[in-house]
Amino acid sequence: MDLDLTPDDLAFRDEVRAFLAENLTPELKAAGARQTSVFVEPRYSLAWQRILHRKGWVAPSWPREYGGPGWSETQRAIFAAECVQASAPSLAPMGLRMVGPCIMRYGTDAQKAHYLPRILSGEDYWCQGYSEPGSGSDLASLQLRAVSDGDDYVLSGSKIWTTHAHHANRMFCLVRTSTDGKPQAGITFLLLDMASPGIKVDPIITLAGEHEVNQVFFDEVRVPRSGRLGEENQGWTVAKYLLEFERGGGSAPGLKMQLERLRQAAGDVLADAHYRRKVAEQEIAVQAIDISELRVLSALAGGKNPGPASSMLKTQGTEAMQGIDTLAVEAAGLYAAVDQPEAREAGSNVTPVGPDHSLTAMARYLNNRAASIYGGSNEIQRDIIARLVLGL
């Protein structure tokens, strides 16, 4: 495994750094530095997406034929690391990283021509209709019904924990079209318009006091058959393919940045030997993740499949993130308990109570408790590792 960057890679890194220095406005940098979740408010993420789209860098993993830059695995890793280092706000992953690749794989020519350019430009902002009340990790038990009626499916039921459904104009959704046979065999994958009559979005306020997730209700919502991705009752296959893009990999740069900020914020707390030991434990965990991700990067660059490594990295990455969050709350002390969402806004003129690093400590801690559940809980990931790696 060769971990050294080539001269071409180093030149590319310099190009990325120059671009970020020129195009990341102070407001966008502030939004990136203060984000408390994978998701940033669209007024910031879409502004950054438009800048990247003009440059042709908005979808690093997409092939050239669909509007991507055609980068190597190493270039993608360099770009991701430099964006984190520069505090660029995260782009919404639902379109670019999740449903986009599924449309490339399973979509018709008409679906590709319609949706892919709109995903790149940000004209379509997507949410994910997977979880339901009573059907979280056991996704195959979902019950949202889709009854065939002429050229349409008619949907009745609900989805829950739907991130940014209140912002989205599109949803990719798993629905039940059959109750025959195994539960997985009766699921269909649909692309739908959130403005369709009969859709109602109710907010769910998180422990962090933020409106990020929602419950979405469907009251005889009509979705054209042209919105089906893949074959009827074969949506489970599409969904499994999508999960390859939702889980694992690429977390080390962000974790290293969080550790660096933690060291800067901890100050006198680092004088405590017990606290220093806990910081060192997280540093070791992040180093292990970094090496594992480099091994995966090397395998991908060589045309190999990383296999169950995505489950391992998903588990390790989320647990390391939660460990760092806990230490950040400890470093903030009593100030972590002060709820001041207005002061967290980019460009806010609200004077924060306590040091700047305490602004996001508790919100990030509370928000990231879900990270070991979404995308397949860590218990599920350990089961995959046990079966595919240990042969248990």
Tab-separated table of C-alpha atoms in Angstrom:
chain	number	residue	atom	x	y	z
A	1	MET	CA	0.000	0.000	0.000
A	2	ASP	CA	1.633	3.246	-1.190
A	3	LEU	CA	0.437	6.179	0.942
A	4	ASP	CA	2.679	8.858	-0.565
A	5	LEU	CA	1.105	11.482	-2.826
A	6	THR	CA	2.498	11.734	-6.344
A	7	PRO	CA	3.671	15.080	-7.767
A	8	ASP	CA	0.398	15.268	-9.725
A	9	ASP	CA	-1.591	14.673	-6.534
A	10	LEU	CA	0.341	17.395	-4.731
A	11	ALA	CA	-0.338	19.800	-7.613
A	12	PHE	CA	-4.029	18.921	-7.427
A	13	ARG	CA	-4.051	19.550	-3.681
A	14	ASP	CA	-2.562	22.998	-4.264
A	15	GLU	CA	-5.217	23.726	-6.893
A	16	VAL	CA	-7.979	22.728	-4.463
A	17	ARG	CA	-6.513	24.873	-1.691
A	18	ALA	CA	-6.320	27.895	-3.976
A	19	PHE	CA	-9.923	27.412	-5.111
A	20	LEU	CA	-11.200	27.117	-1.544
A	21	ALA	CA	-9.265	30.179	-0.429
A	22	GLU	CA	-10.771	32.222	-3.264
A	23	ASN	CA	-14.371	30.996	-3.149
A	24	LEU	CA	-15.237	30.205	0.465
A	25	THR	CA	-16.815	33.374	1.828
A	26	PRO	CA	-16.557	34.179	5.559
A	27	GLU	CA	-20.265	33.392	5.939
A	28	LEU	CA	-19.896	29.973	4.308
A	29	LYS	CA	-16.832	29.197	6.437
A	30	ALA	CA	-18.734	30.180	9.577
A	31	ALA	CA	-21.637	27.934	8.569
A	32	GLY	CA	-19.244	25.039	8.035
A	33	ALA	CA	-17.379	25.594	11.296
A	34	ARG	CA	-20.601	25.787	13.322
A	35	GLN	CA	-22.578	22.980	11.724
A	36	THR	CA	-23.902	20.536	14.297
A	37	SER	CA	-25.036	17.819	11.896
A	38	VAL	CA	-24.282	16.158	8.581
A	39	PHE	CA	-26.918	18.531	7.186
A	40	VAL	CA	-26.394	22.270	6.842
A	41	GLU	CA	-29.284	24.652	6.243
A	42	PRO	CA	-29.911	24.865	2.467
A	43	ARG	CA	-29.290	28.614	2.345
A	44	TYR	CA	-25.624	27.767	2.993
A	45	SER	CA	-25.230	24.303	1.471
A	46	LEU	CA	-26.949	25.252	-1.795
A	47	ALA	CA	-24.950	28.473	-2.067
A	48	TRP	CA	-21.759	26.428	-1.820
A	49	GLN	CA	-23.165	23.795	-4.184
A	50	ARG	CA	-23.779	26.428	-6.861
A	51	ILE	CA	-20.160	27.587	-6.596
A	52	LEU	CA	-18.866	24.030	-6.910
A	53	HIS	CA	-21.262	23.331	-9.780
A	54	ARG	CA	-19.872	26.244	-11.798
A	55	LYS	CA	-16.386	24.808	-11.261
A	56	GLY	CA	-17.507	21.272	-12.188
A	57	TRP	CA	-16.525	19.912	-8.772
A	58	VAL	CA	-19.938	19.400	-7.168
A	59	ALA	CA	-20.033	15.585	-7.519
A	60	PRO	CA	-16.510	14.205	-6.996
A	61	SER	CA	-17.541	10.549	-7.321
A	62	TRP	CA	-19.701	10.937	-10.441
A	63	PRO	CA	-18.275	9.835	-13.806
A	64	ARG	CA	-17.695	12.419	-16.508
A	65	GLU	CA	-20.575	11.137	-18.634
A	66	TYR	CA	-23.036	12.290	-15.955
A	67	GLY	CA	-21.374	15.599	-15.106
A	68	GLY	CA	-18.714	14.544	-12.613
A	69	PRO	CA	-15.045	15.592	-12.764
A	70	GLY	CA	-13.762	12.070	-13.410
A	71	TRP	CA	-11.354	12.203	-10.483
A	72	SER	CA	-9.318	9.310	-9.159
A	73	GLU	CA	-10.019	7.882	-5.705
A	74	THR	CA	-6.976	9.742	-4.392
A	75	GLN	CA	-8.178	13.059	-5.800
A	76	ARG	CA	-11.574	12.586	-4.179
A	77	ALA	CA	-9.922	11.910	-0.830
A	78	ILE	CA	-7.708	14.985	-1.194
A	79	PHE	CA	-10.676	17.184	-2.079
A	80	ALA	CA	-12.738	15.915	0.868
A	81	ALA	CA	-9.888	16.453	3.320
A	82	GLU	CA	-9.166	19.970	2.072
A	83	CYS	CA	-12.848	20.937	2.268
A	84	VAL	CA	-12.967	19.816	5.897
A	85	GLN	CA	-9.744	21.638	6.706
A	86	ALA	CA	-11.131	24.839	5.159
A	87	SER	CA	-14.466	24.532	7.063
A	88	ALA	CA	-16.525	24.304	3.872
A	89	PRO	CA	-20.183	23.555	4.649
A	90	SER	CA	-21.289	20.012	3.877
A	91	LEU	CA	-23.460	19.471	0.825
A	92	ALA	CA	-26.777	17.664	1.299
A	93	PRO	CA	-25.957	14.001	0.565
A	94	MET	CA	-29.411	12.700	-0.393
A	95	GLY	CA	-29.221	13.712	-4.037
A	96	LEU	CA	-25.522	13.847	-4.837
A	97	ARG	CA	-24.281	10.842	-2.892
A	98	MET	CA	-27.324	8.601	-2.544
A	99	VAL	CA	-30.165	8.700	-5.067
A	100	GLY	CA	-27.975	10.116	-7.860
A	101	PRO	CA	-25.789	6.978	-8.130
A	102	CYS	CA	-28.940	4.823	-7.928
A	103	ILE	CA	-30.481	6.669	-10.861
A	104	MET	CA	-27.258	6.115	-12.825
A	105	ARG	CA	-27.465	2.391	-12.096
A	106	TYR	CA	-31.203	1.659	-12.287
A	107	GLY	CA	-32.781	4.662	-14.013
A	108	THR	CA	-34.198	4.829	-17.516
A	109	ASP	CA	-32.592	7.160	-20.038
A	110	ALA	CA	-35.453	9.606	-19.478
A	111	GLN	CA	-34.957	9.529	-15.694
A	112	LYS	CA	-31.222	10.101	-16.035
A	113	ALA	CA	-31.704	13.008	-18.440
A	114	HIS	CA	-34.300	14.649	-16.190
A	115	TYR	CA	-32.999	14.129	-12.673
A	116	LEU	CA	-29.200	14.047	-12.813
A	117	PRO	CA	-28.629	17.619	-14.088
A	118	ARG	CA	-31.142	18.925	-11.530
A	119	ILE	CA	-29.332	17.103	-8.723
A	120	LEU	CA	-26.015	18.636	-9.780
A	121	SER	CA	-27.385	22.173	-9.935
A	122	GLY	CA	-29.323	21.863	-6.683
A	123	GLU	CA	-32.613	22.575	-8.449
A	124	ASP	CA	-33.922	19.363	-6.908
A	125	TYR	CA	-33.385	19.007	-3.160
A	126	TRP	CA	-34.059	15.436	-2.003
A	127	CYS	CA	-35.198	13.716	1.162
A	128	GLN	CA	-35.258	9.997	1.972
A	129	GLY	CA	-38.529	8.171	2.675
A	130	TYR	CA	-37.340	4.990	4.383
A	131	SER	CA	-38.086	4.730	8.126
A	132	GLU	CA	-41.636	4.423	9.389
A	133	PRO	CA	-43.175	4.291	12.864
A	134	GLY	CA	-42.342	0.731	13.942
A	135	SER	CA	-40.002	0.141	10.970
A	136	GLY	CA	-36.585	1.597	11.673
A	137	SER	CA	-33.684	-0.856	11.618
A	138	ASP	CA	-36.179	-3.515	10.508
A	139	LEU	CA	-36.759	-1.631	7.277
A	140	ALA	CA	-38.210	-4.652	5.477
A	141	SER	CA	-41.304	-4.407	7.701
A	142	LEU	CA	-42.363	-1.068	6.187
A	143	GLN	CA	-46.092	-0.676	5.523
A	144	LEU	CA	-46.592	2.483	3.408
A	145	ARG	CA	-48.977	1.095	0.792
A	146	ALA	CA	-48.731	1.844	-2.917
A	147	VAL	CA	-51.754	0.555	-4.799
A	148	SER	CA	-51.594	0.353	-8.584
A	149	ASP	CA	-54.253	2.472	-10.312
A	150	GLY	CA	-53.825	2.891	-14.052
A	151	ASP	CA	-50.698	4.928	-14.768
A	152	ASP	CA	-50.221	5.803	-11.088
A	153	TYR	CA	-49.472	4.349	-7.690
A	154	VAL	CA	-51.673	5.623	-4.856
A	155	LEU	CA	-49.762	5.985	-1.578
A	156	SER	CA	-51.248	5.839	1.933
A	157	GLY	CA	-49.263	5.783	5.187
A	158	SER	CA	-46.385	7.720	6.701
A	159	LYS	CA	-42.624	8.060	6.949
A	160	ILE	CA	-40.709	9.298	9.992
A	161	TRP	CA	-37.314	10.830	10.823
A	162	THR	CA	-37.341	12.281	7.309
A	163	THR	CA	-34.426	14.684	7.277
A	164	HIS	CA	-35.062	18.065	5.615
A	165	ALA	CA	-38.443	16.992	4.228
A	166	HIS	CA	-39.575	20.559	5.018
A	167	HIS	CA	-36.969	21.852	2.552
A	168	ALA	CA	-37.116	19.112	-0.088
A	169	ASN	CA	-39.024	19.259	-3.347
A	170	ARG	CA	-38.270	15.592	-4.128
A	171	MET	CA	-38.297	12.328	-2.187
A	172	PHE	CA	-36.958	8.876	-2.960
A	173	CYS	CA	-39.236	6.476	-1.169
A	174	LEU	CA	-39.647	2.780	-0.395
A	175	VAL	CA	-43.251	1.598	-0.589
A	176	ARG	CA	-45.056	-1.727	-0.233
A	177	THR	CA	-46.605	-2.941	-3.478
A	178	SER	CA	-47.090	-6.572	-2.484
A	179	THR	CA	-47.597	-8.652	0.655
A	180	ASP	CA	-46.811	-11.985	-1.000
A	181	GLY	CA	-43.689	-13.915	-0.042
A	182	LYS	CA	-40.797	-12.467	1.975
A	183	PRO	CA	-41.239	-8.844	3.131
A	184	GLN	CA	-38.263	-7.694	1.039
A	185	ALA	CA	-39.881	-9.059	-2.120
A	186	GLY	CA	-42.842	-6.681	-2.053
A	187	ILE	CA	-41.028	-3.333	-1.886
A	188	THR	CA	-40.795	-0.799	-4.721
A	189	PHE	CA	-38.531	2.268	-5.040
A	190	LEU	CA	-40.283	5.484	-6.128
A	191	LEU	CA	-39.172	9.019	-6.990
A	192	LEU	CA	-41.877	11.542	-6.134
A	193	ASP	CA	-42.722	15.240	-6.064
A	194	MET	CA	-43.143	16.652	-2.545
A	195	ALA	CA	-45.728	19.111	-3.892
A	196	SER	CA	-48.084	16.232	-4.753
A	197	PRO	CA	-51.592	16.668	-3.288
A	198	GLY	CA	-52.079	14.655	-0.090
A	199	ILE	CA	-48.555	15.036	1.335
A	200	LYS	CA	-48.311	16.626	4.780
A	201	VAL	CA	-45.028	17.345	6.582
A	202	ASP	CA	-45.026	17.673	10.382
A	203	PRO	CA	-41.881	18.860	12.184
A	204	ILE	CA	-40.044	16.841	14.828
A	205	ILE	CA	-37.830	18.959	17.076
A	206	THR	CA	-34.706	17.080	18.139
A	207	LEU	CA	-33.066	16.928	21.565
A	208	ALA	CA	-30.722	19.612	20.264
A	209	GLY	CA	-33.722	21.924	19.793
A	210	GLU	CA	-33.320	21.856	16.028
A	211	HIS	CA	-35.854	21.245	13.270
A	212	GLU	CA	-34.004	18.789	11.093
A	213	VAL	CA	-36.311	15.760	10.917
A	214	ASN	CA	-40.017	15.319	10.202
A	215	GLN	CA	-42.889	12.910	9.903
A	216	VAL	CA	-44.427	12.821	6.429
A	217	PHE	CA	-48.030	11.681	5.884
A	218	PHE	CA	-49.427	10.347	2.603
A	219	ASP	CA	-53.192	10.540	2.068
A	220	GLU	CA	-53.943	8.830	-1.263
A	221	VAL	CA	-50.996	10.514	-2.950
A	222	ARG	CA	-50.745	9.728	-6.659
A	223	VAL	CA	-47.268	9.017	-8.019
A	224	PRO	CA	-46.845	8.326	-11.761
A	225	ARG	CA	-45.401	4.947	-12.716
A	226	SER	CA	-42.698	6.899	-14.544
A	227	GLY	CA	-41.362	7.718	-11.075
A	228	ARG	CA	-40.545	4.089	-10.321
A	229	LEU	CA	-36.817	3.341	-10.160
A	230	GLY	CA	-36.136	-0.248	-11.154
A	231	GLU	CA	-38.774	-2.940	-11.425
A	232	GLU	CA	-41.909	-3.243	-9.305
A	233	ASN	CA	-41.299	-5.285	-6.133
A	234	GLN	CA	-37.533	-5.048	-6.691
A	235	GLY	CA	-36.973	-1.900	-4.619
A	236	TRP	CA	-35.035	-3.789	-1.945
A	237	THR	CA	-32.252	-4.371	-4.457
A	238	VAL	CA	-32.104	-0.654	-5.265
A	239	ALA	CA	-32.174	0.217	-1.555
A	240	LYS	CA	-29.243	-2.098	-0.771
A	241	TYR	CA	-27.242	-0.508	-3.562
A	242	LEU	CA	-27.988	2.937	-2.148
A	243	LEU	CA	-26.748	1.897	1.312
A	244	GLU	CA	-23.282	1.369	-0.162
A	245	PHE	CA	-23.133	5.157	-0.535
A	246	GLU	CA	-24.651	5.929	2.889
A	247	ARG	CA	-22.319	3.914	5.073
A	248	GLY	CA	-18.698	4.259	6.055
A	249	GLY	CA	-15.612	5.886	4.661
A	250	GLY	CA	-14.266	9.400	4.473
A	251	SER	CA	-14.788	10.283	8.141
A	252	ALA	CA	-11.132	10.556	9.202
A	253	PRO	CA	-10.524	14.134	7.938
A	254	GLY	CA	-13.542	15.427	9.849
A	255	LEU	CA	-12.607	13.506	12.992
A	256	LYS	CA	-9.061	14.856	12.878
A	257	MET	CA	-10.406	18.384	12.513
A	258	GLN	CA	-12.722	17.856	15.496
A	259	LEU	CA	-9.783	16.583	17.553
A	260	GLU	CA	-7.709	19.618	16.606
A	261	ARG	CA	-10.534	21.950	17.636
A	262	LEU	CA	-10.971	19.977	20.856
A	263	ARG	CA	-7.319	20.471	21.789
A	264	GLN	CA	-7.610	24.191	21.122
A	265	ALA	CA	-10.817	24.445	23.157
A	266	ALA	CA	-9.814	22.282	26.109
A	267	GLY	CA	-7.189	24.694	27.426
A	268	ASP	CA	-6.622	24.180	31.143
A	269	VAL	CA	-8.784	21.046	31.149
A	270	LEU	CA	-5.865	19.241	29.477
A	271	ALA	CA	-3.933	19.664	32.720
A	272	ASP	CA	-6.093	16.877	34.122
A	273	ALA	CA	-4.346	13.529	33.509
A	274	HIS	CA	-7.628	11.602	33.259
A	275	TYR	CA	-8.939	13.973	30.574
A	276	ARG	CA	-5.643	13.783	28.635
A	277	ARG	CA	-5.895	9.986	28.665
A	278	LYS	CA	-9.392	10.121	27.187
A	279	VAL	CA	-8.224	12.527	24.479
A	280	ALA	CA	-5.319	10.174	23.695
A	281	GLU	CA	-7.735	7.238	23.401
A	282	GLN	CA	-9.753	9.133	20.797
A	283	GLU	CA	-6.595	10.107	18.932
A	284	ILE	CA	-5.616	6.426	18.713
A	285	ALA	CA	-9.103	5.513	17.482
A	286	VAL	CA	-8.993	8.204	14.792
A	287	GLN	CA	-5.525	7.121	13.666
A	288	ALA	CA	-6.821	3.574	13.257
A	289	ILE	CA	-9.783	4.836	11.224
A	290	ASP	CA	-7.457	6.945	9.083
A	291	ILE	CA	-5.266	3.945	8.263
A	292	SER	CA	-8.310	1.770	7.542
A	293	GLU	CA	-9.707	4.395	5.176
A	294	LEU	CA	-6.340	4.630	3.416
A	295	ARG	CA	-6.362	0.837	2.978
A	296	VAL	CA	-9.843	1.066	1.454
A	297	LEU	CA	-8.685	3.947	-0.752
A	298	SER	CA	-5.746	1.846	-1.946
A	299	ALA	CA	-8.068	-1.093	-2.689
A	300	LEU	CA	-10.499	1.093	-4.631
A	301	ALA	CA	-7.652	2.710	-6.583
A	302	GLY	CA	-6.570	-0.814	-7.551
A	303	GLY	CA	-10.047	-1.698	-8.770
A	304	LYS	CA	-10.876	-3.888	-5.777
A	305	ASN	CA	-14.029	-4.023	-3.668
A	306	PRO	CA	-13.518	-3.065	0.001
A	307	GLY	CA	-16.213	-5.539	1.046
A	308	PRO	CA	-17.492	-5.297	4.628
A	309	ALA	CA	-14.978	-2.548	5.465
A	310	SER	CA	-17.790	-0.008	5.088
A	311	SER	CA	-19.578	-1.600	8.056
A	312	MET	CA	-16.410	-1.510	10.138
A	313	LEU	CA	-15.711	2.118	9.281
A	314	LYS	CA	-19.320	3.140	9.897
A	315	THR	CA	-19.169	1.640	13.388
A	316	GLN	CA	-15.740	2.993	14.281
A	317	GLY	CA	-16.383	6.416	12.783
A	318	THR	CA	-19.670	7.066	14.571
A	319	GLU	CA	-18.346	5.867	17.918
A	320	ALA	CA	-15.212	8.003	17.630
A	321	MET	CA	-17.328	11.013	16.712
A	322	GLN	CA	-19.536	10.490	19.749
A	323	GLY	CA	-16.458	10.101	21.961
A	324	ILE	CA	-15.030	13.406	20.735
A	325	ASP	CA	-18.422	15.071	21.220
A	326	THR	CA	-18.460	13.915	24.847
A	327	LEU	CA	-15.008	15.381	25.472
A	328	ALA	CA	-16.052	18.666	23.842
A	329	VAL	CA	-19.002	18.936	26.245
A	330	GLU	CA	-16.648	18.268	29.158
A	331	ALA	CA	-14.290	20.988	27.914
A	332	ALA	CA	-17.147	23.483	27.611
A	333	GLY	CA	-18.243	22.778	31.181
A	334	LEU	CA	-21.296	24.682	32.394
A	335	TYR	CA	-21.374	26.763	29.195
A	336	ALA	CA	-22.344	23.646	27.221
A	337	ALA	CA	-25.754	23.751	28.919
A	338	VAL	CA	-26.596	27.218	27.559
A	339	ASP	CA	-28.972	26.907	24.600
A	340	GLN	CA	-28.187	29.747	22.191
A	341	PRO	CA	-29.153	28.730	18.645
A	342	GLU	CA	-29.268	32.356	17.434
A	343	ALA	CA	-25.595	32.827	18.296
A	344	ARG	CA	-24.712	29.720	16.245
A	345	GLU	CA	-26.060	31.272	13.048
A	346	ALA	CA	-23.407	32.322	10.534
A	347	GLY	CA	-23.085	36.099	10.569
A	348	SER	CA	-25.033	36.411	13.822
A	349	ASN	CA	-24.522	39.576	15.881
A	350	VAL	CA	-25.726	37.844	19.061
A	351	THR	CA	-22.972	37.825	21.678
A	352	PRO	CA	-22.445	34.234	22.819
A	353	VAL	CA	-22.505	33.261	26.458
A	354	GLY	CA	-19.142	31.650	27.117
A	355	PRO	CA	-16.360	30.807	24.654
A	356	ASP	CA	-17.123	30.217	20.989
A	357	HIS	CA	-16.346	26.506	21.192
A	358	SER	CA	-19.177	26.017	23.691
A	359	LEU	CA	-21.764	27.211	21.151
A	360	THR	CA	-21.975	23.920	19.278
A	361	ALA	CA	-20.722	21.412	21.873
A	362	MET	CA	-24.056	20.280	23.298
A	363	ALA	CA	-26.037	20.553	20.049
A	364	ARG	CA	-23.442	18.449	18.220
A	365	TYR	CA	-23.362	15.921	21.068
A	366	LEU	CA	-27.147	15.516	21.073
A	367	ASN	CA	-27.520	15.476	17.281
A	368	ASN	CA	-24.787	12.895	16.775
A	369	ARG	CA	-26.354	10.400	19.165
A	370	ALA	CA	-28.362	9.315	16.112
A	371	ALA	CA	-25.246	8.627	14.040
A	372	SER	CA	-24.874	5.093	15.412
A	373	ILE	CA	-28.496	4.366	14.412
A	374	TYR	CA	-29.100	5.911	10.977
A	375	GLY	CA	-27.722	4.233	7.870
A	376	GLY	CA	-28.023	0.880	9.634
A	377	SER	CA	-27.435	0.730	13.387
A	378	ASN	CA	-23.996	-0.196	14.702
A	379	GLU	CA	-25.496	-3.429	16.052
A	380	ILE	CA	-26.519	-4.328	12.496
A	381	GLN	CA	-23.022	-3.432	11.239
A	382	ARG	CA	-21.428	-5.707	13.847
A	383	ASP	CA	-23.680	-8.528	12.706
A	384	ILE	CA	-22.489	-7.986	9.120
A	385	ILE	CA	-18.857	-8.036	10.280
A	386	ALA	CA	-19.468	-11.191	12.318
A	387	ARG	CA	-20.976	-13.005	9.331
A	388	LEU	CA	-18.782	-11.761	6.486
A	389	VAL	CA	-15.426	-11.326	8.239
A	390	LEU	CA	-15.440	-13.723	11.193
A	391	GLY	CA	-17.674	-16.356	9.610
A	392	LEU	CA	-19.876	-16.636	12.696
